[in-house]
Coordinates of C-alpha atoms in Angstrom, one line a residue:
M19 CA 16.5 59.1 25.9
A20 CA 18.0 56.0 27.4
L21 CA 21.4 57.6 27.0
M22 CA 20.4 60.7 28.9
W23 CA 18.8 58.8 31.7
E24 CA 21.7 56.4 32.2
F25 CA 24.4 59.0 32.4
L26 CA 22.4 61.4 34.7
F27 CA 21.4 58.6 36.9
G28 CA 25.0 57.5 37.0
L29 CA 26.0 61.0 37.8
L30 CA 23.8 61.0 40.9
I31 CA 25.9 58.1 42.2
F32 CA 29.3 59.4 41.1
W33 CA 29.2 62.9 42.5
A34 CA 27.3 65.3 44.7
P35 CA 28.3 68.9 45.3
G36 CA 28.0 70.8 48.6
S37 CA 30.4 72.0 51.2
G38 CA 29.2 69.3 53.7
F39 CA 30.3 66.4 51.4
P40 CA 33.3 64.5 52.9
F41 CA 35.1 64.2 49.5
S42 CA 36.4 66.9 47.2
A43 CA 34.3 68.0 44.3
P44 CA 34.3 66.7 41.7
L45 CA 34.3 63.4 43.6
D46 CA 37.4 61.2 43.4
L47 CA 35.8 58.0 42.2
K48 CA 38.7 55.9 43.2
Q49 CA 38.1 56.9 46.9
L50 CA 34.8 55.0 46.6
G51 CA 36.1 52.2 44.4
L52 CA 33.5 53.0 41.8
N53 CA 35.6 53.6 38.7
Y54 CA 32.6 54.8 36.7
G55 CA 30.4 51.9 37.9
W56 CA 27.8 51.6 40.7
R57 CA 27.9 47.9 41.3
N58 CA 30.4 48.2 44.2
L59 CA 28.5 51.0 45.8
T60 CA 28.1 50.5 49.6
C61 CA 25.0 51.4 51.5
P62 CA 26.6 54.0 53.8
T63 CA 28.3 55.7 50.9
C64 CA 25.1 55.6 48.8
K65 CA 23.1 57.4 51.6
I66 CA 25.8 60.0 52.0
L67 CA 25.8 60.7 48.3
F68 CA 22.0 61.1 48.0
T69 CA 21.6 63.1 51.2
A70 CA 24.2 65.5 49.9
L71 CA 22.5 65.6 46.5
D72 CA 19.1 66.4 48.0
L73 CA 20.5 69.3 50.0
S74 CA 22.7 70.7 47.3
L75 CA 20.2 70.6 44.4
E76 CA 18.1 73.3 46.0
M77 CA 20.8 75.8 45.0
E78 CA 20.9 77.1 41.4
T79 CA 24.7 77.1 41.3
N80 CA 24.8 73.4 42.2
M81 CA 22.4 72.6 39.4
E82 CA 24.9 74.0 37.0
R83 CA 27.7 72.0 38.7
V84 CA 25.5 68.9 38.2
A85 CA 25.1 69.7 34.6
A86 CA 28.8 70.3 34.1
I87 CA 29.7 66.9 35.6
A88 CA 27.0 65.2 33.7
E89 CA 28.5 66.5 30.5
R90 CA 31.9 65.3 31.6
V91 CA 30.6 61.8 32.4
C92 CA 28.8 61.7 29.0
I93 CA 32.0 62.5 27.2
D94 CA 34.3 60.3 29.3
L95 CA 32.1 57.3 28.8
H96 CA 31.7 58.0 25.1
L97 CA 27.9 58.0 25.4
A98 CA 27.7 60.5 22.5
E99 CA 29.8 62.9 20.6
P100 CA 31.0 65.9 22.8
T101 CA 28.8 68.4 21.0
I102 CA 25.7 66.2 21.6
C103 CA 26.7 65.6 25.2
H104 CA 26.8 69.4 25.7
Q105 CA 23.5 70.1 23.9
A106 CA 21.7 67.2 25.6
V107 CA 22.7 68.2 29.1
Q108 CA 21.7 71.8 28.5
L109 CA 18.3 70.7 27.2
F110 CA 17.5 68.1 29.8
K111 CA 19.2 69.5 33.0
K112 CA 16.4 71.7 34.3
D113 CA 13.5 69.2 33.8
M114 CA 15.4 66.2 35.1
I115 CA 16.8 67.9 38.1
M116 CA 13.4 69.5 38.9
S117 CA 11.7 66.1 38.6
W118 CA 14.2 64.8 41.1
I119 CA 13.6 67.6 43.6
L120 CA 9.8 67.2 43.4
S121 CA 10.0 63.4 43.6
F122 CA 9.5 61.5 46.8
L123 CA 12.7 59.6 46.0
R124 CA 14.7 60.0 49.2
P125 CA 18.1 58.5 50.0
S126 CA 16.7 55.3 51.5
E127 CA 14.6 54.7 48.5
A128 CA 17.3 55.5 45.9
C129 CA 19.7 53.3 47.8
G130 CA 17.2 50.5 48.1
L131 CA 16.9 50.5 44.3
L132 CA 20.7 50.7 43.7
V133 CA 22.1 48.6 46.6
G134 CA 19.3 46.3 47.7
D135 CA 16.4 45.9 50.1
S136 CA 18.9 45.8 53.0
C137 CA 19.8 49.4 52.4
G138 CA 16.3 50.9 52.0
H139 CA 12.8 50.4 50.7
W140 CA 12.2 51.2 47.0
D141 CA 8.4 51.6 46.5
I142 CA 8.3 54.0 43.5
G143 CA 7.0 51.9 40.7
S144 CA 5.6 49.2 43.0
A145 CA 2.3 47.5 42.4
W146 CA -1.0 49.4 42.7
N147 CA -4.5 48.7 41.7
I148 CA -7.1 50.7 39.9
S149 CA -10.7 50.8 41.3
L150 CA -13.4 49.2 39.2
P151 CA -17.1 49.8 39.7
S152 CA -19.2 47.2 41.5
V153 CA -21.4 46.9 38.4
P154 CA -21.3 43.2 37.2
K155 CA -19.6 42.5 34.0
P156 CA -22.1 41.8 31.2
P157 CA -22.3 38.3 29.7
I158 CA -19.7 37.8 26.9
K159 CA -21.1 37.4 23.4
P160 CA -18.8 36.2 20.7
P161 CA -18.4 38.6 17.8
V162 CA -20.7 38.1 14.9
P163 CA -19.5 38.9 11.4
P164 CA -21.5 41.6 9.6
Q165 CA -24.0 40.6 7.0
P166 CA -22.8 40.9 3.3
G167 CA -23.3 44.4 2.1
A168 CA -23.3 45.9 5.6
P169 CA -21.7 49.3 5.9
A170 CA -18.0 49.4 6.6
S171 CA -15.8 52.4 7.7
R172 CA -12.4 53.2 6.3
I173 CA -10.0 54.7 8.9
L174 CA -6.7 56.2 7.7
F175 CA -4.1 55.6 10.4
L176 CA -0.9 57.8 10.6
T177 CA 1.8 57.4 13.2
D178 CA 5.4 58.4 13.8
L179 CA 5.9 60.9 10.9
H180 CA 9.1 62.3 12.4
W181 CA 9.7 65.2 10.1
D182 CA 13.4 66.2 10.0
R183 CA 13.6 69.9 9.0
S184 CA 17.4 69.4 8.4
Y185 CA 17.1 66.4 6.1
T186 CA 19.3 67.0 3.0
P187 CA 19.2 64.8 -0.1
G188 CA 22.8 63.9 -0.9
S189 CA 24.1 64.2 2.6
S190 CA 25.8 61.4 4.5
F191 CA 23.5 58.5 5.5
T192 CA 26.3 57.2 7.9
C193 CA 27.4 59.5 10.7
K194 CA 28.5 59.5 14.3
E195 CA 25.4 61.3 15.5
P196 CA 22.2 59.4 16.5
L197 CA 20.4 60.9 13.4
C198 CA 21.9 61.0 9.9
C199 CA 21.0 62.3 6.4
R200 CA 21.5 65.9 7.6
G201 CA 24.0 68.6 6.8
P202 CA 25.8 69.4 3.5
P203 CA 25.8 67.0 0.5
T204 CA 28.7 64.6 0.4
A205 CA 31.2 65.4 -2.3
G206 CA 31.9 62.6 -4.8
K207 CA 29.9 60.0 -2.8
Q208 CA 26.5 58.6 -2.9
G209 CA 24.4 60.4 -0.4
A210 CA 20.9 60.2 1.2
G211 CA 18.1 59.7 -1.3
Y212 CA 15.7 62.4 -2.2
W213 CA 12.6 60.8 -0.7
G214 CA 14.3 59.2 2.3
D215 CA 16.9 56.6 3.1
Y216 CA 17.5 53.2 4.6
S217 CA 19.5 54.3 7.5
R218 CA 19.2 56.2 10.9
C219 CA 17.3 58.9 9.1
D220 CA 13.9 60.6 9.4
L221 CA 11.9 62.1 6.5
P222 CA 12.0 65.4 4.6
L223 CA 8.8 67.4 4.5
H224 CA 8.3 66.8 0.8
T225 CA 7.9 63.0 1.4
I226 CA 5.3 63.6 4.1
T227 CA 3.5 66.0 1.7
S228 CA 3.6 63.3 -1.0
L229 CA 2.0 60.8 1.3
L230 CA -0.8 63.2 2.2
Q231 CA -1.4 64.1 -1.4
H232 CA -1.6 60.4 -2.2
V233 CA -4.2 59.6 0.4
S234 CA -6.2 62.7 -0.5
N235 CA -6.7 61.2 -3.9
H236 CA -7.4 57.6 -2.7
G237 CA -10.2 58.1 -0.2
P238 CA -12.8 58.4 0.9
F239 CA -11.9 58.0 4.6
D240 CA -14.5 58.3 7.3
R241 CA -11.9 59.6 9.8
V242 CA -8.2 59.6 10.6
Y243 CA -6.5 58.4 13.7
W244 CA -3.1 60.1 14.1
T245 CA -1.0 58.8 17.0
G246 CA 1.8 61.3 17.3
D247 CA 5.6 61.6 17.1
I248 CA 5.7 64.5 14.7
P249 CA 9.3 65.8 15.3
A250 CA 12.5 64.1 14.3
H251 CA 15.0 62.1 16.4
N252 CA 17.5 65.0 16.9
I253 CA 16.4 65.2 20.5
W254 CA 19.6 66.7 21.8
E255 CA 19.0 70.1 20.0
Q256 CA 15.2 70.6 20.0
T257 CA 13.5 73.6 21.5
R258 CA 9.9 74.3 22.5
S259 CA 9.5 76.8 19.7
Q260 CA 10.7 74.3 17.2
Q261 CA 8.3 71.6 18.5
L262 CA 5.4 74.0 18.2
D263 CA 6.4 75.0 14.7
T264 CA 6.6 71.3 13.7
L265 CA 3.1 70.7 15.3
Q266 CA 1.6 73.7 13.4
T267 CA 3.3 72.9 10.1
V268 CA 2.2 69.2 9.9
T269 CA -1.3 69.9 11.3
T270 CA -1.7 72.6 8.6
L271 CA -0.6 70.1 5.9
I272 CA -3.1 67.5 7.1
K273 CA -5.9 70.0 7.0
K274 CA -4.9 71.1 3.6
F275 CA -4.9 67.7 2.0
L276 CA -7.6 65.9 4.0
G277 CA -10.0 68.7 4.0
N278 CA -13.2 67.9 5.9
V279 CA -12.2 64.4 7.0
P280 CA -12.2 64.5 10.8
V281 CA -8.8 63.8 12.4
Y282 CA -8.4 62.5 15.9
P283 CA -4.8 62.8 17.3
A284 CA -3.0 61.3 20.2
V285 CA 0.1 62.7 21.9
G286 CA 3.4 61.0 21.1
N287 CA 6.5 61.0 23.3
H288 CA 8.5 63.1 20.8
E289 CA 6.2 66.1 20.9
S290 CA 7.7 67.6 24.1
A291 CA 11.1 69.3 24.6
P292 CA 13.0 67.7 26.0
V293 CA 11.7 64.4 24.6
N294 CA 9.6 62.2 27.0
S295 CA 9.1 65.1 29.4
F296 CA 5.5 64.9 30.5
P297 CA 5.0 66.0 34.1
P298 CA 1.7 65.2 35.8
P299 CA -1.0 67.9 35.7
Y300 CA -0.3 69.1 39.3
V301 CA 3.2 70.3 38.2
H302 CA 2.5 74.0 37.3
G303 CA 4.5 76.9 35.9
N304 CA 7.2 76.7 33.3
E305 CA 7.9 73.0 34.0
S306 CA 4.4 71.9 33.2
S307 CA 3.2 70.7 29.8
S308 CA 0.7 73.5 29.3
W309 CA 2.8 75.1 26.6
L310 CA 2.3 71.9 24.5
Y311 CA -1.2 71.0 25.4
D312 CA -2.5 74.5 24.9
A313 CA -0.9 74.7 21.5
M314 CA -2.4 71.3 20.5
A315 CA -5.8 72.5 21.6
K316 CA -5.5 75.5 19.4
E317 CA -4.3 73.6 16.4
W318 CA -6.9 70.8 16.8
E319 CA -9.9 72.9 17.8
D320 CA -11.5 72.3 14.4
W321 CA -11.5 68.5 15.1
L322 CA -12.4 68.2 18.8
P323 CA -15.4 69.4 20.8
T324 CA -15.0 71.7 23.8
P325 CA -15.1 69.0 26.5
A326 CA -12.3 67.1 24.7
L327 CA -10.2 70.2 24.4
G328 CA -10.6 70.7 28.2
T329 CA -9.1 67.4 29.2
L330 CA -6.5 67.7 26.4
R331 CA -5.3 71.0 28.0
K332 CA -5.2 69.3 31.4
G333 CA -3.5 66.0 30.7
G334 CA -3.2 65.3 26.9
F335 CA -6.1 62.9 26.8
Y336 CA -9.8 63.1 25.8
T337 CA -12.9 61.3 24.8
L338 CA -15.7 62.2 22.3
K339 CA -18.6 60.5 20.4
L340 CA -17.9 59.4 16.9
G341 CA -21.5 58.3 16.2
P342 CA -24.7 57.4 18.0
K343 CA -23.2 54.2 19.4
L344 CA -19.4 54.7 19.1
R345 CA -17.0 56.6 21.3
L346 CA -13.3 57.4 20.9
V347 CA -10.8 57.6 23.8
S348 CA -7.4 59.1 23.1
L349 CA -4.9 58.3 25.8
N350 CA -1.7 60.0 26.7
M351 CA 0.6 57.0 26.9
N352 CA 3.5 59.1 28.2
F353 CA 2.1 58.5 31.6
C354 CA 3.0 54.8 31.3
A355 CA 6.4 55.3 29.7
H356 CA 9.6 54.1 31.3
E357 CA 11.4 57.1 29.8
N358 CA 9.2 59.8 31.3
F359 CA 11.5 60.9 34.1
W360 CA 8.7 63.0 35.7
L361 CA 7.2 59.7 36.9
L362 CA 9.8 59.8 39.7
I363 CA 7.3 62.0 41.4
N364 CA 4.5 59.4 41.2
T365 CA 3.9 56.3 39.1
T366 CA 0.5 55.4 40.6
D367 CA -2.0 56.3 37.9
P368 CA -0.3 59.6 36.9
A369 CA -2.8 62.3 36.0
G370 CA -5.6 60.0 37.2
Q371 CA -5.9 58.9 33.5
L372 CA -6.8 55.2 34.1
Q373 CA -9.4 56.0 36.7
W374 CA -10.9 58.5 34.2
L375 CA -10.8 55.8 31.6
V376 CA -12.8 53.5 33.8
D377 CA -15.4 56.2 34.3
V378 CA -15.6 56.7 30.6
L379 CA -15.9 53.0 29.8
Q380 CA -18.5 52.5 32.5
E381 CA -20.7 55.3 31.1
A382 CA -20.3 53.9 27.6
E383 CA -21.3 50.4 28.8
T384 CA -24.4 51.9 30.5
N385 CA -25.3 53.7 27.3
H386 CA -24.6 50.7 25.1
E387 CA -21.8 52.4 23.3
K388 CA -18.8 50.8 21.8
V389 CA -15.3 52.3 22.3
H390 CA -12.2 52.7 20.2
I391 CA -9.0 53.5 22.0
I392 CA -6.0 55.2 20.4
G393 CA -2.6 56.0 21.9
H394 CA 1.0 56.2 21.0
I395 CA 3.0 53.7 23.1
P396 CA 1.6 50.2 23.1
P397 CA 0.5 49.0 26.5
G398 CA 2.6 45.9 26.4
I399 CA 5.8 47.9 26.7
C400 CA 4.6 50.3 29.4
M401 CA 5.6 50.4 33.1
K402 CA 4.5 47.2 34.7
S403 CA 1.8 48.3 37.1
W404 CA 0.3 50.7 34.6
S405 CA 0.3 48.0 32.0
W406 CA -1.3 45.4 34.3
N407 CA -4.0 47.8 35.4
Y408 CA -4.8 48.7 31.8
Y409 CA -5.0 44.9 31.0
K410 CA -7.4 44.6 33.9
I411 CA -9.6 47.4 32.5
V412 CA -9.6 45.8 29.0
N413 CA -10.7 42.5 30.6
R414 CA -13.5 44.1 32.5
Y415 CA -14.8 46.1 29.5
E416 CA -14.1 43.6 26.7
S417 CA -17.7 44.0 25.5
T418 CA -17.3 47.7 25.2
I419 CA -13.7 48.2 23.9
T420 CA -14.0 46.9 20.3
A421 CA -10.6 48.1 18.9
Q422 CA -7.3 49.5 20.1
F423 CA -4.8 51.4 17.9
F424 CA -1.2 52.3 18.7
G425 CA 2.2 53.1 17.1
H426 CA 5.6 54.0 18.5
T427 CA 7.6 50.9 17.6
H428 CA 7.7 51.9 13.9
L429 CA 7.1 48.2 13.0
D430 CA 4.0 46.3 11.9
E431 CA 2.8 44.2 14.8
F432 CA 0.0 43.7 17.4
E433 CA -0.5 42.7 21.0
I434 CA -3.2 40.1 22.1
F435 CA -5.1 40.4 25.4
Y436 CA -6.3 37.3 27.1
D437 CA -8.8 36.6 29.9
E438 CA -7.1 37.1 33.3
E439 CA -8.5 33.8 34.7
T440 CA -6.9 31.3 32.3
L441 CA -4.7 33.5 30.1
S442 CA -6.0 31.4 27.2
R443 CA -9.1 33.1 25.8
P444 CA -8.2 36.0 23.4
L445 CA -10.5 38.9 24.0
S446 CA -8.9 42.0 22.5
V447 CA -6.2 43.1 20.2
A448 CA -4.0 46.2 20.3
F449 CA -3.1 46.9 16.6
I450 CA 0.4 48.5 16.2
A451 CA 0.7 50.2 12.9
P452 CA 4.0 50.8 11.1
S453 CA 5.5 54.3 11.0
V454 CA 5.5 56.9 8.3
T455 CA 9.2 57.5 8.9
T456 CA 12.1 55.4 7.7
F457 CA 13.8 55.3 11.1
I458 CA 15.6 52.8 11.2
N459 CA 16.2 51.2 7.8
L460 CA 12.6 51.0 6.8
N461 CA 10.3 52.1 3.9
P462 CA 7.9 54.9 4.7
G463 CA 4.4 53.6 5.2
F464 CA 0.8 54.1 6.4
R465 CA -2.3 51.9 7.1
V466 CA -6.0 51.8 6.4
Y467 CA -8.3 49.9 8.7
Q468 CA -11.7 48.5 7.6
V469 CA -14.1 48.6 10.5
D470 CA -17.6 47.4 10.9
G471 CA -19.6 50.5 10.0
E472 CA -22.3 52.7 11.5
Y473 CA -25.6 50.7 11.7
P474 CA -27.7 49.6 14.8
E475 CA -26.1 46.1 15.2
S476 CA -22.6 47.1 14.3
S477 CA -19.8 45.7 16.4
H478 CA -17.4 48.5 15.3
M479 CA -14.6 45.9 15.3
V480 CA -11.7 45.8 12.8
L481 CA -12.6 43.6 9.8
D482 CA -9.2 43.9 8.0
H483 CA -6.3 46.3 7.5
E484 CA -4.2 47.2 4.5
T485 CA -0.7 48.6 4.6
Y486 CA 0.9 50.9 2.0
I487 CA 4.5 51.9 1.5
L488 CA 6.8 54.0 -0.6
N489 CA 9.5 51.7 -2.0
L490 CA 12.6 54.0 -1.5
T491 CA 14.8 52.1 -3.9
E492 CA 12.3 52.7 -6.8
A493 CA 11.4 56.2 -5.7
N494 CA 15.0 57.5 -5.3
A495 CA 15.9 56.1 -8.7
K496 CA 13.6 58.8 -10.2
P497 CA 13.9 61.7 -7.7
K498 CA 12.3 64.3 -10.1
E499 CA 9.1 62.2 -10.5
E500 CA 6.3 62.1 -8.1
P501 CA 6.7 58.8 -6.2
K502 CA 4.2 56.0 -6.2
W503 CA 2.8 54.8 -2.9
I504 CA 2.0 51.2 -3.4
F505 CA -0.2 48.6 -1.7
L506 CA 1.9 46.2 0.4
Y507 CA -0.6 43.7 1.8
S508 CA -3.9 42.9 3.3
A509 CA -3.9 41.1 6.6
L510 CA -6.8 38.7 5.8
R511 CA -5.6 37.8 2.3
T512 CA -1.8 37.5 3.1
Y513 CA -2.2 35.5 6.3
G514 CA -5.2 33.4 5.2
M515 CA -7.4 34.7 8.1
K516 CA -11.2 34.2 8.1
S517 CA -11.7 37.4 10.1
A518 CA -9.7 39.9 12.2
Y519 CA -11.2 39.1 15.6
P520 CA -8.9 38.3 18.6
A521 CA -9.2 34.5 18.2
D522 CA -8.0 34.9 14.6
W523 CA -4.8 36.8 15.7
D524 CA -4.1 34.2 18.3
D525 CA -4.5 31.4 15.7
L526 CA -2.1 33.3 13.5
V527 CA 0.6 33.3 16.2
M528 CA 0.3 29.6 16.4
R529 CA 0.6 29.2 12.7
L530 CA 3.6 31.5 12.5
L531 CA 5.2 29.3 15.1
S532 CA 4.8 26.1 13.1
D533 CA 5.0 27.5 9.5
D534 CA 8.4 29.1 9.0
Q535 CA 7.6 30.2 5.5
L536 CA 4.6 32.1 6.8
F537 CA 6.7 33.6 9.6
Q538 CA 9.3 34.8 7.1
T539 CA 6.5 36.6 5.3
F540 CA 5.4 38.1 8.5
W541 CA 9.0 39.1 9.3
F542 CA 9.3 40.9 5.9
L543 CA 6.0 42.8 6.4
H544 CA 6.9 43.5 10.1
H545 CA 9.6 45.7 8.6
K546 CA 7.4 47.3 5.9
G547 CA 9.0 45.3 3.1
H548 CA 12.6 46.1 3.8
V549 CA 14.7 43.9 6.1
D550 CA 18.3 42.7 6.1
E551 CA 18.4 40.7 9.3
V552 CA 17.5 37.0 9.5
C553 CA 15.1 35.9 12.2
H554 CA 15.2 32.3 13.5
D555 CA 15.2 30.5 16.9
T556 CA 15.1 32.8 19.8
C557 CA 14.5 35.9 17.6
K558 CA 11.4 34.2 16.3
T559 CA 10.0 33.0 19.6
T560 CA 10.7 36.4 21.2
L561 CA 8.9 38.3 18.5
L562 CA 5.9 35.9 18.7
C563 CA 6.0 36.3 22.5
S564 CA 5.6 40.0 22.1
L565 CA 2.5 39.5 19.9
Q566 CA 0.9 37.6 22.8
T567 CA 2.0 40.0 25.5
G568 CA -0.6 42.8 26.0
R569 CA 0.8 43.5 29.4
S570 CA 4.5 44.0 30.3
N571 CA 6.7 41.6 32.2
D572 CA 4.5 38.6 32.1
P573 CA 6.2 35.6 30.8
Q574 CA 3.1 33.5 31.5
L575 CA 1.3 35.0 28.5
C576 CA 3.6 33.2 26.0
R577 CA 4.6 30.2 28.1
N578 CA 3.7 27.9 25.2
L579 CA 6.4 29.5 23.0
R580 CA 9.4 29.3 25.4
T581 CA 12.1 26.7 24.5
P582 CA 13.6 25.2 27.6
G583 CA 17.2 26.3 28.2
K584 CA 17.1 29.1 25.5
P585 CA 16.8 32.7 26.5
F586 CA 14.5 35.1 24.7
W587 CA 16.1 37.5 22.2
K588 CA 15.8 41.1 23.5
R589 CA 14.1 43.3 21.0
P590 CA 15.5 46.8 20.6
Q591 CA 13.2 49.6 21.7
L592 CA 12.9 53.1 20.3
C593 CA 12.6 56.1 22.5

């Protein structure tokens, strides 16, 4: 998705159609001194370009011209293979251009972003604040471990399945496309493994089926949290009908193998077509997400009550009661995602989801309920204002929110939340579970959380978690045999933790910093038991920093980890 955003945003600078434009079309870049770069763009030229663009995009013929030049830029800059450039532009063009037209991004704002404050004011994405009730925050009580023998719940957690319907055992696991292990088998060469591969590959359906069959025999589970990303990473060629078929196929499989176990899903960023396209609810018609949300409501109506289905159809989020004193909130984290180009229209609490969350949490607090939050994208890598407001909400309702569960990164990690006053007291943890898919260079995996169970004094906090994997090396060696999903590790036993409360995870970060042997164990498990890269120095401190960063773009949260004079290593992000 980053590729698509870069070359279309670059396109808006390079060229604008329309008879009133003073340059020929396509624009001669040398006349502007751009040479496929925007850093030398002047303020007057920028405003001419964006004014022409605003006027011209209202005509359907000019939309096609924009798409044509986008494809040319993609090919000329070698952003992808020519066929992928063509397919991606055709898939993304209407939604991206429509989001631009509907946005409040005018020439002065766009040029303020690209050229600087002297050229205009860029306020899209600027800071905003959520409104909290005037009800005083209850006194903070430290968590109390449950009594021996107290009930505990087992929660199966699935995320990032990424089923590739074109996965072909024996096909090439190296390719020029963004996703491999597809197409015809390679003649005379070792190809992709039957159960998956350590490469830029997603999973065949029979591997996902094997996982579900395994967990169906290794329960019981009290419930399942399923945080999205069902389709594969072939984002340049996906259609709405394919996404809906993928949704239906995998949902049917889960129902088949898990039977009466209740499943509570969250919406991933890959569910839409094009990927990351999630307009706010006030965008109606064919550009809206109703085609997706309505299908989800139909597929999931056996799991969710009527009120939850109502907000799911509206904005892809919902809440429901799991027990007498426990409530679940499923958030649509696409409304905080940098890659969601529809947020050009408005980044201030898109869909009103955070204000809705505050209302839900306040009612839960009043009714003495505890709350679990699930979502796809972790809050620490969201857009800054959204992330900081979410952090503020977690701070206010730390006595009510007892657990947070996310996915998206495909890796095994977590984010700690600290009190806003001192940034030193850990008060909550967002658990980030590893993916089912192998993308990129990973074993398939899933997680089981042990949670303080259903009884009057229950905290409903996470007590421990266990991670399971399919060792691809062993499984692919015997492709005709049913593979063995194996236990990888337990958090408490492996890391020597007394409990899984926020303070224990903060203590673990400090021990990982000082104990390199323990850190290398964490690094190995971070990648689900398969890693080739070595992590030391800035790589190590950056990873540890991410564990302490529950809100984005706040270096103060990990100030104790920074080495003077050494920059942080930049972690790669998935889309």
